[in-house]
C-alpha cells in the first residue's frame, strides 16, 4: 500500500479542483500523491446541540456582572458604605471593566444568533463573512446587517460615555469620632481677626450669609432654615446662633480631607436664641408693662409708674431711649441696658421718623412714636442641635433645631448678670443691617426675622469675644455623630438600565438560538473550517478570482444539504452549496438525505 500511487484525476472528490484557465498559459497537470500523503480525516464530527452549557455559563456570568455593578453603586444591606469606600474613581474603573466583560459575554452568543437568523432568512456568503468578522463595511453586505453590526459596535462606546455622566451621587460612612469640644466660637480661620473683646468682625462674618439670602425679600423658607456657620432661623419670630466645634477640632477634621470629601457633623449644643415677644402688641399702652422694663434700667424701680402725670412718664421714657440717625429719614431707637451689671437679656427696637428730633418735638411725641412702633426681643441660652457640613476649606450649618430641654437659670446669667455694653458697641452695625427695614422694606415679611437674627448675632458675637470672662464660654465635651461623605456614582434607574442592556440582550440572543434550532446550520461551530469542510466542490468555481482580494462581484447565496454519514452516532454532516445570489432561477440540484456506509473508515489521529 505504501507504494501505491493515486492520481488526482482518478479521485471523484478531487476532480473539481482540476481546471484550466483560458487566459493563462499555465495548465495544471495531474498531481500525484503517495498513499501516505493522503490526509487523514481530521474533522471532529458533532451533532448540533439544542443548548450549550457554555452558553448557560455566559448568561449567568453576564447577570453576575450586572449584580456586581449594582453592588458597586448601591452597596448591599449591612454594607451600604461600599460606594463610599470605593469612591467615584474606583467605581468608574470597576464599571468600565464590567461593561467590557459583559460585552465580551454578549459577543460569545450574539454571532451564533446572527448566523442562525441569516441562515433562516437569506443565507448569503457575504453576510456570513460580515457577521464572523463583526464588520459593517464588508462589500455586498445586506444594509440591514450593516446597521445591526454598526449599532452593536457603537453601543459599547456609547455606554462607556453614558455611565460617566452619573457622577454626582454622595456616599456615606459613619465615623467613630469619640466626640469633642464645643463652645461659643467663630469658624476656624477668623477667630483672631479682631483686636479687643467687642466682636464686630465675627458678627459681620456670621450675619452676612443671612443678609445676602434675604435682602431681596424672597418667600419665607421652611423652618428651621440655616445660614452660614451658625445662624438658624427657627421661625418668623425667632432666630438662633449655635455653639460650634472649637477651631482645633475643626482643623483636625479638615487636615486629611480630599477635595471631593465632606463630613456631616451632628451635635447637641447650646445656642443663643432671640425671640420677638408679641405681648407688646397688646401692652403698648400699659403703664405696668413699661414700668417693669424701665425699672430694670439702673435704680429706676417704679419710677415710671410713680410719675405724677403722663408728661413726666413720657419724659422718663424718652430719656431712656437712645436714637441714632440712619441718614435716610429714620432713626433706630433702642431701649436696653448698656453699662453696669444689669439684665441685658431684653431689648426694645423701633424705627422713629427723624423729623421728631430735628423739629424739637416734645418728649410726649417721641415717647408716643416709640411706644407705637417698638418691638420687644428677648434672648436666652437654649438647648439646640446642629448639623454642619465640613469640607477641606469650609464649614456650613445645614440643619438644626432648638427644641431641647430648657436650660437652667444659671445658664442665663451670661445675659442677666453681665456688662455687655451692647448699645455702645453695636448700634452702628445694627443701623447698617436694619436701615432698609425702616423705609423701603418696612412692610417686608422679613422685618421681624431680620431684627431677631441681627439681635441674636449681637449677643452671640459679644459674649464670644469676651474671651473666658463668663463660665458659659468654657468649652464643653459633646458626643457628636460624624458621617463622612464622598462623591460617588449616583444610583439611578437609568444607570441600572445601562447595566442591564448586555445581560438582557445576551439572554434574548440565547433564546433566539433555541427558537431557531431547526435551522441546519450550527452557529456554535460555523466558520472557515466548517465552510471548507462542507462546501460542495463543484460550486467553488463561483469564487474563482477572489483568493487574494476576498471580494466578489455579486452576492453569493449559500444553500444547505443535511447528510447523515451513519459512521458515528454524532456524525452529522452539512453540505454547503454556493449559488449566484442574483440569479433566482439557479437552484442547487436536489440532494436527498442519504446514509453513506461505504468508503474507508479513517482512524483518528493518535
XYZ file of C-alpha atoms in Angstrom:
606
model
C 0.000 0.000 0.000
C 2.837 2.378 0.761
C 3.992 2.209 -2.848
C 0.605 2.690 -4.391
C 0.247 5.853 -6.459
C -3.125 7.628 -6.642
C -3.778 10.191 -9.336
C -5.914 13.175 -8.510
C -7.835 12.732 -11.785
C -8.999 9.299 -10.653
C -10.449 10.667 -7.406
C -14.044 11.876 -7.832
C -13.799 14.179 -4.875
C -10.684 15.850 -6.296
C -11.765 16.264 -9.938
C -13.424 19.570 -9.145
C -10.073 21.100 -8.251
C -8.661 20.473 -11.782
C -9.340 23.259 -14.217
C -7.628 25.183 -16.905
C -7.752 28.936 -17.318
C -8.176 30.111 -20.882
C -6.448 33.478 -20.299
C -3.298 31.977 -18.784
C -0.661 29.842 -20.307
C -0.252 27.803 -17.139
C -2.018 24.452 -17.121
C -2.459 22.174 -14.212
C -1.291 18.621 -14.678
C -2.348 15.708 -12.646
C -0.776 15.862 -9.220
C 0.425 12.630 -7.748
C 0.233 11.793 -4.054
C 1.546 8.756 -2.337
C -0.958 6.999 -0.143
C 0.991 8.119 2.879
C 0.382 11.718 1.818
C -3.377 11.381 1.591
C -4.642 13.395 4.594
C -6.424 11.619 7.417
C -9.926 12.652 8.399
C -9.041 15.453 10.851
C -12.555 16.774 11.281
C -14.224 16.247 14.652
C -17.803 15.187 13.988
C -20.549 16.573 16.173
C -24.291 16.798 16.202
C -25.925 20.153 16.722
C -26.835 20.694 20.368
C -30.079 22.262 21.415
C -28.463 24.072 24.349
C -24.799 24.529 25.164
C -23.628 24.541 28.782
C -21.133 27.228 27.840
C -23.996 29.482 26.799
C -25.632 28.993 30.199
C -22.348 29.936 31.870
C -22.078 33.043 29.674
C -25.614 34.164 30.539
C -25.007 33.541 34.244
C -21.697 35.392 34.077
C -23.345 38.364 32.418
C -26.006 38.654 35.121
C -23.360 38.216 37.821
C -21.542 41.205 36.301
C -24.827 43.112 36.443
C -25.214 42.241 40.140
C -21.637 43.310 40.911
C -22.250 46.604 39.095
C -25.370 47.219 41.196
C -23.448 46.470 44.389
C -20.707 48.854 43.280
C -23.288 51.637 43.006
C -25.695 50.834 45.865
C -23.871 48.523 48.239
C -25.784 45.725 49.984
C -27.800 45.641 53.222
C -25.356 45.880 56.080
C -22.626 47.239 53.812
C -24.124 50.428 52.421
C -20.747 52.149 52.688
C -19.304 50.173 49.744
C -19.769 53.103 47.303
C -18.101 55.436 49.841
C -15.182 53.024 50.265
C -14.622 52.854 46.520
C -15.106 56.493 45.595
C -16.146 57.674 42.164
C -12.763 56.967 40.505
C -12.676 53.319 41.571
C -16.330 52.952 40.671
C -15.608 54.196 37.158
C -12.780 51.674 36.824
C -14.892 48.756 38.057
C -17.947 49.669 35.984
C -15.805 50.149 32.866
C -14.272 46.695 33.349
C -17.666 45.069 33.988
C -19.253 46.655 30.907
C -16.331 45.431 28.807
C -16.724 41.939 30.258
C -20.483 41.955 29.661
C -19.892 42.942 26.044
C -17.472 40.039 25.610
C -20.086 37.685 27.044
C -22.634 39.119 24.623
C -20.216 38.597 21.716
C -19.971 34.932 22.690
C -23.638 34.292 21.861
C -24.720 37.118 19.551
C -22.840 35.892 16.402
C -24.450 32.468 16.781
C -27.868 34.060 16.795
C -26.962 36.284 13.839
C -25.752 33.271 11.822
C -28.905 31.278 12.529
C -31.057 34.279 11.707
C -29.264 34.815 8.406
C -29.476 31.109 7.571
C -33.219 31.149 8.163
C -33.934 34.315 6.168
C -31.382 34.999 3.445
C -28.241 32.914 3.695
C -25.685 34.969 1.783
C -21.962 34.298 1.965
C -21.033 37.985 2.324
C -23.440 38.374 5.246
C -21.862 35.387 6.977
C -18.435 36.905 6.485
C -19.549 40.266 7.916
C -21.051 38.533 10.957
C -17.991 36.400 11.610
C -15.674 39.401 11.204
C -18.021 41.691 13.169
C -17.536 44.224 10.394
C -20.180 46.502 8.950
C -18.060 47.643 5.984
C -17.577 44.384 4.101
C -18.653 44.604 0.415
C -22.038 43.284 -0.695
C -23.279 43.071 2.885
C -27.006 43.484 3.360
C -27.837 47.031 4.617
C -29.844 45.602 7.494
C -26.838 43.656 8.735
C -24.656 46.700 8.223
C -26.952 48.680 10.517
C -27.205 45.922 13.137
C -23.464 45.352 13.285
C -22.755 49.085 13.329
C -25.200 49.593 16.206
C -23.575 46.904 18.313
C -20.126 48.255 17.522
C -21.214 51.728 18.692
C -23.178 50.625 21.780
C -20.115 49.745 23.935
C -18.530 53.121 23.196
C -21.827 54.874 23.879
C -22.304 53.103 27.199
C -18.750 53.968 28.254
C -19.661 57.640 27.784
C -23.141 57.448 29.312
C -22.227 55.850 32.646
C -19.609 58.523 33.330
C -22.398 61.131 33.452
C -23.724 59.563 36.666
C -21.021 61.130 38.811
C -22.972 63.399 41.157
C -24.050 60.981 43.866
C -22.984 61.004 47.503
C -21.764 58.014 49.513
C -21.874 57.922 53.315
C -19.953 56.155 56.063
C -20.305 56.544 59.834
C -17.082 57.558 61.571
C -16.458 56.817 65.243
C -15.163 60.206 66.374
C -15.442 59.771 70.140
C -16.843 63.307 70.441
C -15.030 66.577 71.038
C -15.305 70.106 72.453
C -17.856 72.775 71.509
C -18.169 76.355 72.626
C -19.011 79.959 71.705
C -16.669 80.182 68.771
C -16.375 81.711 65.324
C -15.341 79.447 62.451
C -11.698 78.400 62.329
C -9.620 80.959 60.496
C -11.396 84.110 61.699
C -11.099 83.604 65.438
C -8.192 86.073 65.620
C -9.359 88.692 63.134
C -10.216 91.338 65.741
C -8.314 93.223 68.427
C -10.086 93.697 71.758
C -13.207 91.986 73.084
C -16.018 93.571 71.064
C -16.913 91.048 68.363
C -17.947 93.243 65.432
C -15.939 91.342 62.814
C -17.244 87.900 63.776
C -20.794 89.268 63.876
C -20.364 90.515 60.309
C -18.875 87.171 59.246
C -21.738 85.243 60.840
C -24.579 87.521 59.683
C -23.559 88.127 56.073
C -24.880 84.796 54.640
C -28.324 85.542 56.101
C -28.287 89.141 54.846
C -27.272 88.068 51.331
C -30.025 85.443 51.178
C -32.864 87.729 52.332
C -32.175 91.276 51.100
C -34.438 90.819 48.050
C -37.392 89.675 50.196
C -37.869 86.117 48.930
C -40.658 83.947 50.280
C -40.140 82.740 53.804
C -38.340 79.373 53.899
C -39.370 76.150 55.533
C -38.362 76.493 59.189
C -35.867 75.967 60.631
C -33.571 77.413 57.965
C -29.776 77.509 58.297
C -27.404 80.201 57.050
C -23.633 80.378 57.173
C -21.611 78.947 60.054
C -24.138 79.007 62.896
C -27.235 81.094 62.054
C -30.509 79.170 62.403
C -33.807 80.913 61.690
C -36.239 78.984 63.879
C -39.456 80.751 62.839
C -40.653 84.085 61.545
C -40.215 85.494 65.078
C -37.192 83.617 66.455
C -33.554 83.168 65.464
C -30.561 81.373 66.969
C -26.775 81.348 66.857
C -25.421 77.918 67.754
C -22.227 76.992 69.525
C -19.833 75.250 67.170
C -16.866 72.863 67.169
C -13.751 74.509 68.547
C -11.193 75.536 65.866
C -8.681 72.861 66.905
C -11.269 70.113 66.364
C -12.294 71.561 63.030
C -8.705 71.701 61.797
C -8.214 68.103 62.919
C -11.136 67.032 60.734
C -10.175 69.148 57.735
C -6.495 68.200 57.693
C -6.637 64.825 55.869
C -9.710 65.617 53.750
C -9.636 65.498 49.953
C -11.361 67.907 47.610
C -14.307 65.583 46.927
C -14.885 64.648 50.576
C -17.020 66.176 53.290
C -18.134 65.441 56.837
C -21.648 65.722 58.223
C -21.201 66.638 61.886
C -24.248 66.491 64.178
C -24.090 67.560 67.824
C -26.352 68.592 70.699
C -25.083 72.032 71.666
C -26.215 75.237 73.324
C -27.335 78.270 71.393
C -28.257 81.929 71.727
C -31.964 82.286 70.873
C -33.527 85.709 70.339
C -37.305 85.803 70.018
C -39.860 88.503 69.352
C -42.208 88.907 72.305
C -45.564 89.612 70.724
C -47.145 90.532 74.061
C -46.106 94.093 73.291
C -48.857 94.278 70.677
C -51.488 94.337 73.445
C -49.436 96.086 76.144
C -48.107 99.134 74.326
C -50.220 101.490 76.410
C -49.962 99.573 79.679
C -48.036 101.603 82.261
C -47.212 98.497 84.310
C -45.603 96.926 81.226
C -43.312 99.892 80.652
C -42.660 100.270 84.362
C -41.408 96.649 84.528
C -38.740 97.127 81.876
C -37.789 100.698 82.759
C -37.412 99.525 86.347
C -34.536 97.259 85.233
C -32.540 100.203 83.822
C -30.429 101.041 86.869
C -32.012 102.438 90.040
C -35.318 103.200 88.394
C -37.694 100.741 90.033
C -41.283 102.050 89.871
C -40.043 105.442 88.724
C -42.163 105.326 85.601
C -45.419 104.344 87.196
C -44.961 106.679 90.130
C -44.538 109.719 87.891
C -47.029 112.481 88.688
C -48.501 112.720 85.178
C -48.256 111.413 81.627
C -45.863 114.136 80.607
C -43.404 113.027 83.300
C -43.747 109.409 82.196
C -43.085 110.361 78.567
C -40.055 112.411 79.556
C -38.620 109.493 81.526
C -39.228 107.049 78.657
C -37.744 109.439 76.093
C -34.652 109.911 78.249
C -34.003 106.160 78.378
C -34.376 105.664 74.610
C -31.158 106.070 72.603
C -31.806 107.114 68.998
C -29.277 107.021 66.151
C -29.832 108.732 62.832
C -29.678 106.309 59.904
C -29.452 109.267 57.429
C -32.429 108.425 55.269
C -35.303 109.956 57.227
C -35.455 107.456 60.090
C -33.684 106.774 63.366
C -33.004 103.479 65.112
C -34.307 103.903 68.656
C -33.165 101.380 71.263
C -34.301 100.818 74.840
C -31.923 98.392 76.532
C -29.382 98.200 79.298
C -25.881 99.205 78.378
C -23.337 99.775 81.125
C -23.458 98.286 84.583
C -24.089 94.805 85.954
C -27.656 94.649 84.710
C -30.109 92.358 82.919
C -29.217 92.587 79.224
C -31.484 89.748 78.058
C -34.176 92.097 76.683
C -34.139 94.922 74.153
C -36.682 97.231 72.501
C -36.077 98.444 68.941
C -38.141 100.904 66.942
C -37.881 102.972 63.770
C -38.828 106.581 64.539
C -39.129 109.377 61.998
C -36.087 111.618 62.359
C -38.225 114.748 61.901
C -39.294 114.439 65.546
C -35.740 115.127 66.590
C -34.990 117.929 64.134
C -38.211 119.887 64.765
C -37.791 119.980 68.520
C -40.803 117.791 69.099
C -41.903 117.227 72.643
C -40.903 114.214 74.729
C -44.522 113.172 74.566
C -44.390 112.940 70.737
C -41.132 110.982 70.813
C -42.391 108.619 73.537
C -45.665 108.079 71.693
C -43.854 107.330 68.440
C -41.563 104.870 70.217
C -44.388 103.085 72.050
C -46.423 102.727 68.876
C -43.682 101.014 66.821
C -41.378 99.359 69.374
C -40.551 95.641 69.017
C -39.552 93.667 72.097
C -36.915 90.911 71.767
C -35.739 88.589 74.498
C -32.626 86.422 74.435
C -31.875 83.138 76.208
C -29.442 80.242 76.153
C -31.256 77.152 74.898
C -30.572 73.505 74.111
C -30.124 73.078 70.357
C -28.970 70.560 67.809
C -26.943 71.431 64.744
C -25.698 69.612 61.673
C -22.701 71.063 59.874
C -21.242 70.180 56.504
C -17.460 70.372 56.646
C -15.186 70.365 53.603
C -11.426 70.720 53.410
C -11.761 74.529 53.414
C -15.228 75.413 54.763
C -17.888 74.691 57.357
C -21.596 75.424 56.963
C -24.613 74.812 59.147
C -27.193 72.937 57.074
C -29.853 71.999 59.596
C -30.758 72.306 63.240
C -33.357 72.876 65.945
C -33.660 74.438 69.389
C -36.452 72.435 70.973
C -34.366 70.584 73.557
C -34.745 70.720 77.333
C -34.871 74.213 78.809
C -31.542 75.250 80.319
C -31.430 76.330 83.980
C -31.414 79.958 85.034
C -27.727 79.705 85.859
C -27.076 79.390 82.134
C -28.883 82.699 81.571
C -26.588 84.693 83.829
C -24.328 85.450 80.910
C -27.116 87.850 79.815
C -28.855 88.673 83.108
C -25.811 89.434 85.291
C -23.244 90.879 82.972
C -21.976 94.128 81.497
C -22.173 93.669 77.732
C -22.372 97.340 76.623
C -24.250 96.225 73.527
C -25.778 99.616 72.741
C -22.394 101.322 72.946
C -20.537 98.902 70.684
C -23.182 97.618 68.265
C -25.550 100.477 67.413
C -23.709 101.496 64.194
C -23.696 97.909 62.937
C -27.379 97.475 63.796
C -28.114 100.597 61.729
C -26.312 99.127 58.717
C -28.236 95.853 58.804
C -31.665 97.311 59.674
C -31.878 100.649 57.846
C -33.789 99.290 54.814
C -36.438 97.803 57.101
C -37.406 101.299 58.262
C -38.212 102.537 54.759
C -38.217 100.552 51.531
C -38.712 97.195 53.289
C -40.920 98.394 56.138
C -43.751 96.050 55.136
C -41.460 93.082 54.378
C -42.244 89.679 55.865
C -38.551 89.583 56.724
C -38.721 92.573 59.089
C -39.134 90.708 62.388
C -36.969 87.683 61.350
C -34.154 90.042 60.334
C -34.219 92.067 63.564
C -34.291 88.845 65.602
C -31.358 87.405 63.633
C -29.258 90.553 63.933
C -30.015 90.803 67.665
C -29.013 87.160 68.218
C -25.791 87.822 66.316
C -25.081 90.814 68.512
C -25.425 88.849 71.766
C -23.505 85.836 70.427
C -20.572 87.769 68.997
C -20.187 89.971 72.092
C -20.046 87.057 74.534
C -17.827 85.048 72.185
C -15.294 87.876 72.155
C -15.237 88.297 75.931
C -12.643 85.500 75.982
C -13.461 83.477 79.050
C -14.952 86.252 81.135
C -18.017 84.069 81.722
C -18.367 80.412 82.808
C -20.600 79.754 79.785
C -17.696 80.345 77.427
C -15.699 77.356 78.690
C -15.694 74.547 76.057
C -17.821 71.521 76.870
C -17.496 67.964 75.565
C -20.182 66.581 73.249
C -20.610 63.022 71.979
C -21.272 64.046 68.403
C -22.058 61.998 65.309
C -19.673 62.162 62.380
C -20.629 60.912 58.927
C -18.163 61.042 56.054
C -19.450 61.643 52.558
C -17.711 61.341 49.225
C -18.650 61.916 45.626
C -19.799 58.617 44.129
C -21.830 57.486 41.163
C -25.466 58.314 41.770
C -27.941 55.480 41.822
C -30.495 55.925 39.076
C -32.942 53.644 37.236
C -31.334 54.809 34.012
C -27.911 53.658 35.227
C -29.347 50.248 36.104
C -30.848 50.163 32.618
C -27.366 50.760 31.173
C -26.022 47.849 33.211
C -28.855 45.541 32.134
C -28.508 46.098 28.373
C -25.916 43.399 27.628
C -27.235 40.760 30.068
C -30.734 41.201 28.627
C -29.515 41.091 25.024
C -27.382 38.023 25.772
C -30.384 36.242 27.262
C -32.582 37.191 24.307
C -29.924 36.043 21.814
C -29.704 32.686 23.574
C -33.495 32.300 23.468
C -33.359 33.197 19.780
C -30.849 30.398 19.198
C -33.238 27.949 20.866
C -36.099 29.185 18.701
C -34.001 28.655 15.545
C -32.798 25.191 16.472
C -34.436 23.687 13.364
C -32.098 25.657 11.097
C -29.476 23.152 9.784
C -26.508 25.461 10.390
C -24.776 25.126 13.747
C -23.940 28.618 14.960
C -21.518 27.228 17.523
C -19.046 25.742 15.057
C -19.731 27.582 11.816
C -16.694 29.331 10.409
C -13.891 28.963 7.890
C -13.144 25.332 8.785
C -16.797 24.287 8.734
C -17.396 26.015 5.400
C -14.322 24.444 3.742
C -15.174 21.029 5.176
C -18.750 21.109 3.955
C -18.703 23.088 0.714
C -19.667 21.201 -2.415
C -16.509 21.178 -4.550
C -18.278 21.678 -7.868
C -19.713 25.020 -6.660
C -16.366 26.542 -5.654
C -15.770 27.831 -9.177
C -18.129 30.690 -8.426
C -15.442 32.094 -6.103
C -12.688 31.933 -8.713
C -10.534 35.073 -8.640
C -11.216 36.049 -5.044
C -8.418 34.075 -3.387
C -6.350 37.214 -2.804
C -8.867 40.073 -2.648
C -11.554 38.217 -0.754
C -14.120 40.217 -2.719
C -16.904 39.070 -5.021
C -18.686 40.941 -7.767
C -22.126 39.889 -6.654
C -23.848 38.322 -3.693
C -23.378 34.582 -3.296
C -26.117 32.520 -1.705
C -25.386 29.512 0.499
C -27.750 26.524 0.474
C -27.688 23.701 2.972
C -27.975 19.936 2.470
C -28.024 17.749 5.552
C -26.395 14.315 5.339
C -26.057 11.608 7.911
C -22.946 9.551 7.245
C -24.016 6.889 9.664
C -20.468 6.153 10.746
C -20.946 7.550 14.184
C -23.933 8.474 16.280
C -22.869 12.099 16.466
C -21.633 12.350 12.881
C -23.900 14.999 11.309
C -22.727 16.403 8.012
C -23.932 19.593 6.317
C -23.111 20.286 2.693
C -22.887 23.934 1.658
C -23.860 24.756 -1.920
C -22.743 28.112 -3.325
C -25.113 29.776 -5.781
C -25.143 33.113 -7.577
C -27.387 35.112 -5.289
C -28.650 37.411 -8.066
C -29.997 34.592 -10.259
C -33.221 33.432 -8.734
C -33.665 30.721 -11.386
C -30.497 28.957 -10.360
C -31.048 26.381 -7.684
C -28.822 23.590 -6.424
C -29.580 20.084 -7.558
C -31.852 18.410 -5.074
C -29.912 16.019 -2.913
C -31.723 13.501 -0.837
C -30.608 12.888 2.694
C -28.727 9.628 2.464
C -26.818 7.355 4.694
C -23.333 6.710 3.336
C -21.973 3.475 4.627
C -19.220 2.717 2.106
C -15.780 4.221 1.921
C -12.792 3.920 4.193
C -13.190 4.184 7.921
C -10.445 6.655 8.781
C -8.696 6.126 12.046
C -8.466 9.117 14.376
C -5.131 10.773 14.995
C -3.161 9.359 17.842
